[in-house]
GROMACS .gro file of C-alpha atoms in nm:
model
  192
    1MET     CA    1   2.983  -7.906   1.922
    2GLY     CA    2   2.728  -7.937   2.195
    3LEU     CA    3   2.803  -7.588   2.321
    4ILE     CA    4   2.767  -7.426   1.979
    5SER     CA    5   2.448  -7.614   1.891
    6GLY     CA    6   2.309  -7.529   2.235
    7LEU     CA    7   2.388  -7.161   2.181
    8LEU     CA    8   2.236  -7.164   1.831
    9GLY     CA    9   1.933  -7.351   1.965
   10LEU     CA   10   1.895  -7.083   2.232
   11LEU     CA   11   1.913  -6.801   1.976
   12PHE     CA   12   1.717  -6.955   1.689
   13GLY     CA   13   1.540  -7.260   1.830
   14GLY     CA   14   1.173  -7.310   1.898
   15GLY     CA   15   1.063  -7.094   1.600
   16ARG     CA   16   1.227  -6.787   1.753
   17ASN     CA   17   1.489  -6.553   1.618
   18VAL     CA   18   1.631  -6.360   1.913
   19VAL     CA   19   1.853  -6.148   1.686
   20ARG     CA   20   1.557  -6.037   1.476
   21GLU     CA   21   1.340  -5.975   1.782
   22THR     CA   22   1.616  -5.771   1.946
   23THR     CA   23   1.677  -5.570   1.629
   24GLU     CA   24   1.306  -5.491   1.599
   25VAL     CA   25   1.320  -5.323   1.938
   26PHE     CA   26   1.551  -5.060   1.789
   27ARG     CA   27   1.449  -5.064   1.420
   28GLU     CA   28   1.108  -5.122   1.265
   29ASN     CA   29   1.057  -5.434   1.055
   30ALA     CA   30   1.021  -5.295   0.703
   31GLU     CA   31   0.770  -5.557   0.590
   32ASN     CA   32   0.546  -5.510   0.895
   33GLY     CA   33   0.578  -5.132   0.859
   34ALA     CA   34   0.468  -5.150   0.494
   35GLU     CA   35   0.165  -5.361   0.591
   36ARG     CA   36   0.067  -5.108   0.859
   37ALA     CA   37   0.112  -4.820   0.613
   38ILE     CA   38  -0.112  -4.991   0.354
   39THR     CA   39  -0.377  -5.052   0.620
   40LEU     CA   40  -0.354  -4.688   0.732
   41ARG     CA   41  -0.382  -4.555   0.374
   42GLY     CA   42  -0.677  -4.782   0.302
   43ALA     CA   43  -0.856  -4.664   0.616
   44ALA     CA   44  -0.786  -4.298   0.533
   45MET     CA   45  -0.912  -4.339   0.176
   46ALA     CA   46  -1.226  -4.515   0.301
   47GLN     CA   47  -1.285  -4.229   0.546
   48PHE     CA   48  -1.235  -3.965   0.275
   49GLY     CA   49  -1.464  -4.157   0.041
   50ALA     CA   50  -1.736  -4.173   0.303
   51GLU     CA   51  -1.689  -3.807   0.391
   52PHE     CA   52  -1.736  -3.681   0.036
   53GLN     CA   53  -2.011  -3.919  -0.064
   54VAL     CA   54  -2.327  -3.738  -0.166
   55PRO     CA   55  -2.628  -3.901  -0.008
   56ALA     CA   56  -2.912  -3.985  -0.239
   57LYS     CA   57  -3.149  -3.692  -0.248
   58GLY     CA   58  -3.522  -3.725  -0.244
   59GLY     CA   59  -3.762  -3.537  -0.465
   60PHE     CA   60  -3.815  -3.260  -0.210
   61ASP     CA   61  -3.438  -3.197  -0.173
   62ARG     CA   62  -3.393  -3.178  -0.549
   63PHE     CA   63  -3.688  -2.941  -0.575
   64MET     CA   64  -3.544  -2.712  -0.303
   65ASP     CA   65  -3.200  -2.712  -0.468
   66GLY     CA   66  -3.364  -2.606  -0.794
   67LEU     CA   67  -3.570  -2.342  -0.616
   68ASN     CA   68  -3.257  -2.195  -0.457
   69ARG     CA   69  -3.115  -2.132  -0.804
   70VAL     CA   70  -3.416  -1.934  -0.924
   71PRO     CA   71  -3.404  -1.586  -0.756
   72ARG     CA   72  -3.102  -1.428  -0.931
   73PRO     CA   73  -3.201  -1.528  -1.285
   74ALA     CA   74  -3.567  -1.450  -1.212
   75LEU     CA   75  -3.484  -1.098  -1.092
   76ALA     CA   76  -3.253  -1.030  -1.385
   77LEU     CA   77  -3.490  -1.167  -1.648
   78GLY     CA   78  -3.791  -1.003  -1.478
   79THR     CA   79  -3.623  -0.663  -1.493
   80LEU     CA   80  -3.546  -0.709  -1.862
   81GLY     CA   81  -3.907  -0.820  -1.911
   82LEU     CA   82  -4.030  -0.497  -1.749
   83PHE     CA   83  -3.825  -0.291  -1.995
   84LEU     CA   84  -3.963  -0.491  -2.287
   85ALA     CA   85  -4.319  -0.459  -2.157
   86ALA     CA   86  -4.279  -0.081  -2.123
   87MET     CA   87  -4.163  -0.057  -2.484
   88ILE     CA   88  -4.418  -0.298  -2.633
   89ASP     CA   89  -4.736  -0.194  -2.449
   90PRO     CA   90  -4.691   0.125  -2.244
   91LEU     CA   91  -5.057   0.132  -2.128
   92TRP     CA   92  -5.044  -0.224  -1.993
   93PHE     CA   93  -4.710  -0.143  -1.822
   94ALA     CA   94  -4.854   0.179  -1.668
   95ALA     CA   95  -5.152  -0.014  -1.528
   96ARG     CA   96  -4.918  -0.266  -1.361
   97MET     CA   97  -4.700   0.010  -1.218
   98GLN     CA   98  -5.012   0.171  -1.064
   99GLY     CA   99  -5.067  -0.159  -0.882
  100ILE     CA  100  -4.708  -0.156  -0.756
  101ALA     CA  101  -4.759   0.202  -0.633
  102LEU     CA  102  -5.029   0.066  -0.396
  103VAL     CA  103  -4.782  -0.164  -0.214
  104PRO     CA  104  -4.735  -0.032   0.143
  105GLU     CA  105  -4.396   0.105   0.240
  106PRO     CA  106  -4.322  -0.154   0.516
  107LEU     CA  107  -4.358  -0.429   0.257
  108TRP     CA  108  -4.099  -0.252   0.037
  109TRP     CA  109  -3.866  -0.237   0.337
  110LEU     CA  110  -3.913  -0.609   0.398
  111LEU     CA  111  -3.844  -0.689   0.031
  112GLY     CA  112  -3.533  -0.469   0.045
  113VAL     CA  113  -3.403  -0.652   0.352
  114ILE     CA  114  -3.464  -0.995   0.198
  115VAL     CA  115  -3.295  -0.903  -0.131
  116SER     CA  116  -3.008  -0.732   0.053
  117PHE     CA  117  -2.939  -1.038   0.266
  118TYR     CA  118  -2.969  -1.271  -0.030
  119PHE     CA  119  -2.739  -1.077  -0.259
  120GLY     CA  120  -2.533  -0.912   0.016
  121ALA     CA  121  -2.388  -1.242   0.136
  122ARG     CA  122  -2.269  -1.327  -0.215
  123HIS     CA  123  -2.132  -0.975  -0.261
  124GLN     CA  124  -1.942  -1.001   0.067
  125VAL     CA  125  -1.783  -1.332  -0.032
  126LYS     CA  126  -1.677  -1.190  -0.371
  127ALA     CA  127  -1.544  -0.870  -0.208
  128GLN     CA  128  -1.334  -1.073   0.037
  129GLU     CA  129  -1.191  -1.284  -0.247
  130PHE     CA  130  -1.108  -0.962  -0.432
  131GLN     CA  131  -0.932  -0.821  -0.123
  132ARG     CA  132  -0.723  -1.141  -0.091
  133GLU     CA  133  -0.621  -1.114  -0.457
  134ILE     CA  134  -0.522  -0.749  -0.411
  135GLY     CA  135  -0.317  -0.843  -0.102
  136ALA     CA  136  -0.134  -1.112  -0.297
  137ALA     CA  137  -0.063  -0.866  -0.579
  138MET     CA  138   0.064  -0.603  -0.334
  139ARG     CA  139   0.309  -0.852  -0.183
  140ARG     CA  140   0.461  -0.894  -0.529
  141VAL     CA  141   0.509  -0.519  -0.590
  142PRO     CA  142   0.873  -0.499  -0.466
  143GLU     CA  143   0.969  -0.789  -0.693
  144LEU     CA  144   0.795  -0.625  -0.989
  145ILE     CA  145   0.966  -0.291  -0.924
  146ALA     CA  146   1.307  -0.462  -0.911
  147ASN     CA  147   1.231  -0.638  -1.241
  148LEU     CA  148   1.125  -0.309  -1.404
  149GLU     CA  149   1.442  -0.138  -1.284
  150ALA     CA  150   1.655  -0.424  -1.423
  151LEU     CA  151   1.475  -0.401  -1.757
  152GLY     CA  152   1.511  -0.022  -1.761
  153ALA     CA  153   1.886  -0.055  -1.710
  154LEU     CA  154   1.905  -0.266  -2.026
  155ARG     CA  155   1.762   0.008  -2.252
  156ALA     CA  156   2.007   0.139  -2.515
  157GLY     CA  157   1.956   0.502  -2.407
  158HIS     CA  158   2.057   0.429  -2.048
  159PRO     CA  159   2.406   0.563  -1.963
  160GLY     CA  160   2.670   0.296  -1.911
  161VAL     CA  161   2.484   0.018  -2.095
  162ALA     CA  162   2.786  -0.057  -2.317
  163ASP     CA  163   3.036  -0.023  -2.031
  164THR     CA  164   3.253  -0.335  -2.019
  165GLY     CA  165   3.356  -0.270  -1.660
  166PRO     CA  166   3.679  -0.425  -1.530
  167ASP     CA  167   3.672  -0.710  -1.788
  168ALA     CA  168   3.988  -0.646  -1.999
  169SER     CA  169   3.927  -0.923  -2.252
  170LEU     CA  170   3.575  -0.792  -2.317
  171THR     CA  171   3.712  -0.438  -2.359
  172GLU     CA  172   3.970  -0.561  -2.612
  173ALA     CA  173   3.708  -0.760  -2.804
  174VAL     CA  174   3.485  -0.453  -2.825
  175MET     CA  175   3.769  -0.231  -2.953
  176GLN     CA  176   3.860  -0.461  -3.245
  177ALA     CA  177   3.658  -0.419  -3.560
  178ASP     CA  178   3.470  -0.716  -3.695
  179PRO     CA  179   3.577  -0.833  -4.041
  180ASN     CA  180   3.337  -0.704  -4.306
  181PRO     CA  181   3.410  -0.858  -4.650
  182ALA     CA  182   3.167  -0.628  -4.831
  183LEU     CA  183   3.335  -0.319  -4.687
  184GLU     CA  184   3.682  -0.454  -4.776
  185ASP     CA  185   3.570  -0.518  -5.138
  186TRP     CA  186   3.428  -0.167  -5.161
  187ARG     CA  187   3.752  -0.013  -5.030
  188ARG     CA  188   3.960  -0.217  -5.281
  189LEU     CA  189   3.741  -0.102  -5.569
  190ARG     CA  190   3.767   0.263  -5.458
  191SER     CA  191   4.144   0.260  -5.412
  192GLY     CA  192   4.224   0.055  -5.725
   0.00000   0.00000   0.00000
């Protein structure tokens, strides 16, 4: 008994479990692994939350954000306003256009550059998105052509649509007439 209790005391005594400790060298403790995974997920979620948090904006930042949204609608509505002004009061409109005619040419060039950069960047982004969509559609063309060919082969006017091929039971089923009670009644009345 002393030998066995000594051996068990060696393996499990003193608050130790040599078997468990040895096993954990080769295989992760599931409970400890789950705790580490929860800690890792919590840290990742906290990082993502901090990353996407919008800092409180001051009055100036809100004003600038609003100002950045003004040019496109202002240009569109201003152009429509010019058309309306020309129709409502042509003399007033002509006087304003005379003032615009006095603007020096370099200033027109500068305005053109500013508007081109402002709208050109948006146009470039939209054009690149359009090109990506066209590329994705072009990659699907072979699949679409194969589908169209398969559908075309199913048309009734296509030669060989009703061909049963090497299937003898299907050929026999096609050759036998379906029972038609109305036709049988009509034939009985005609012959009798």
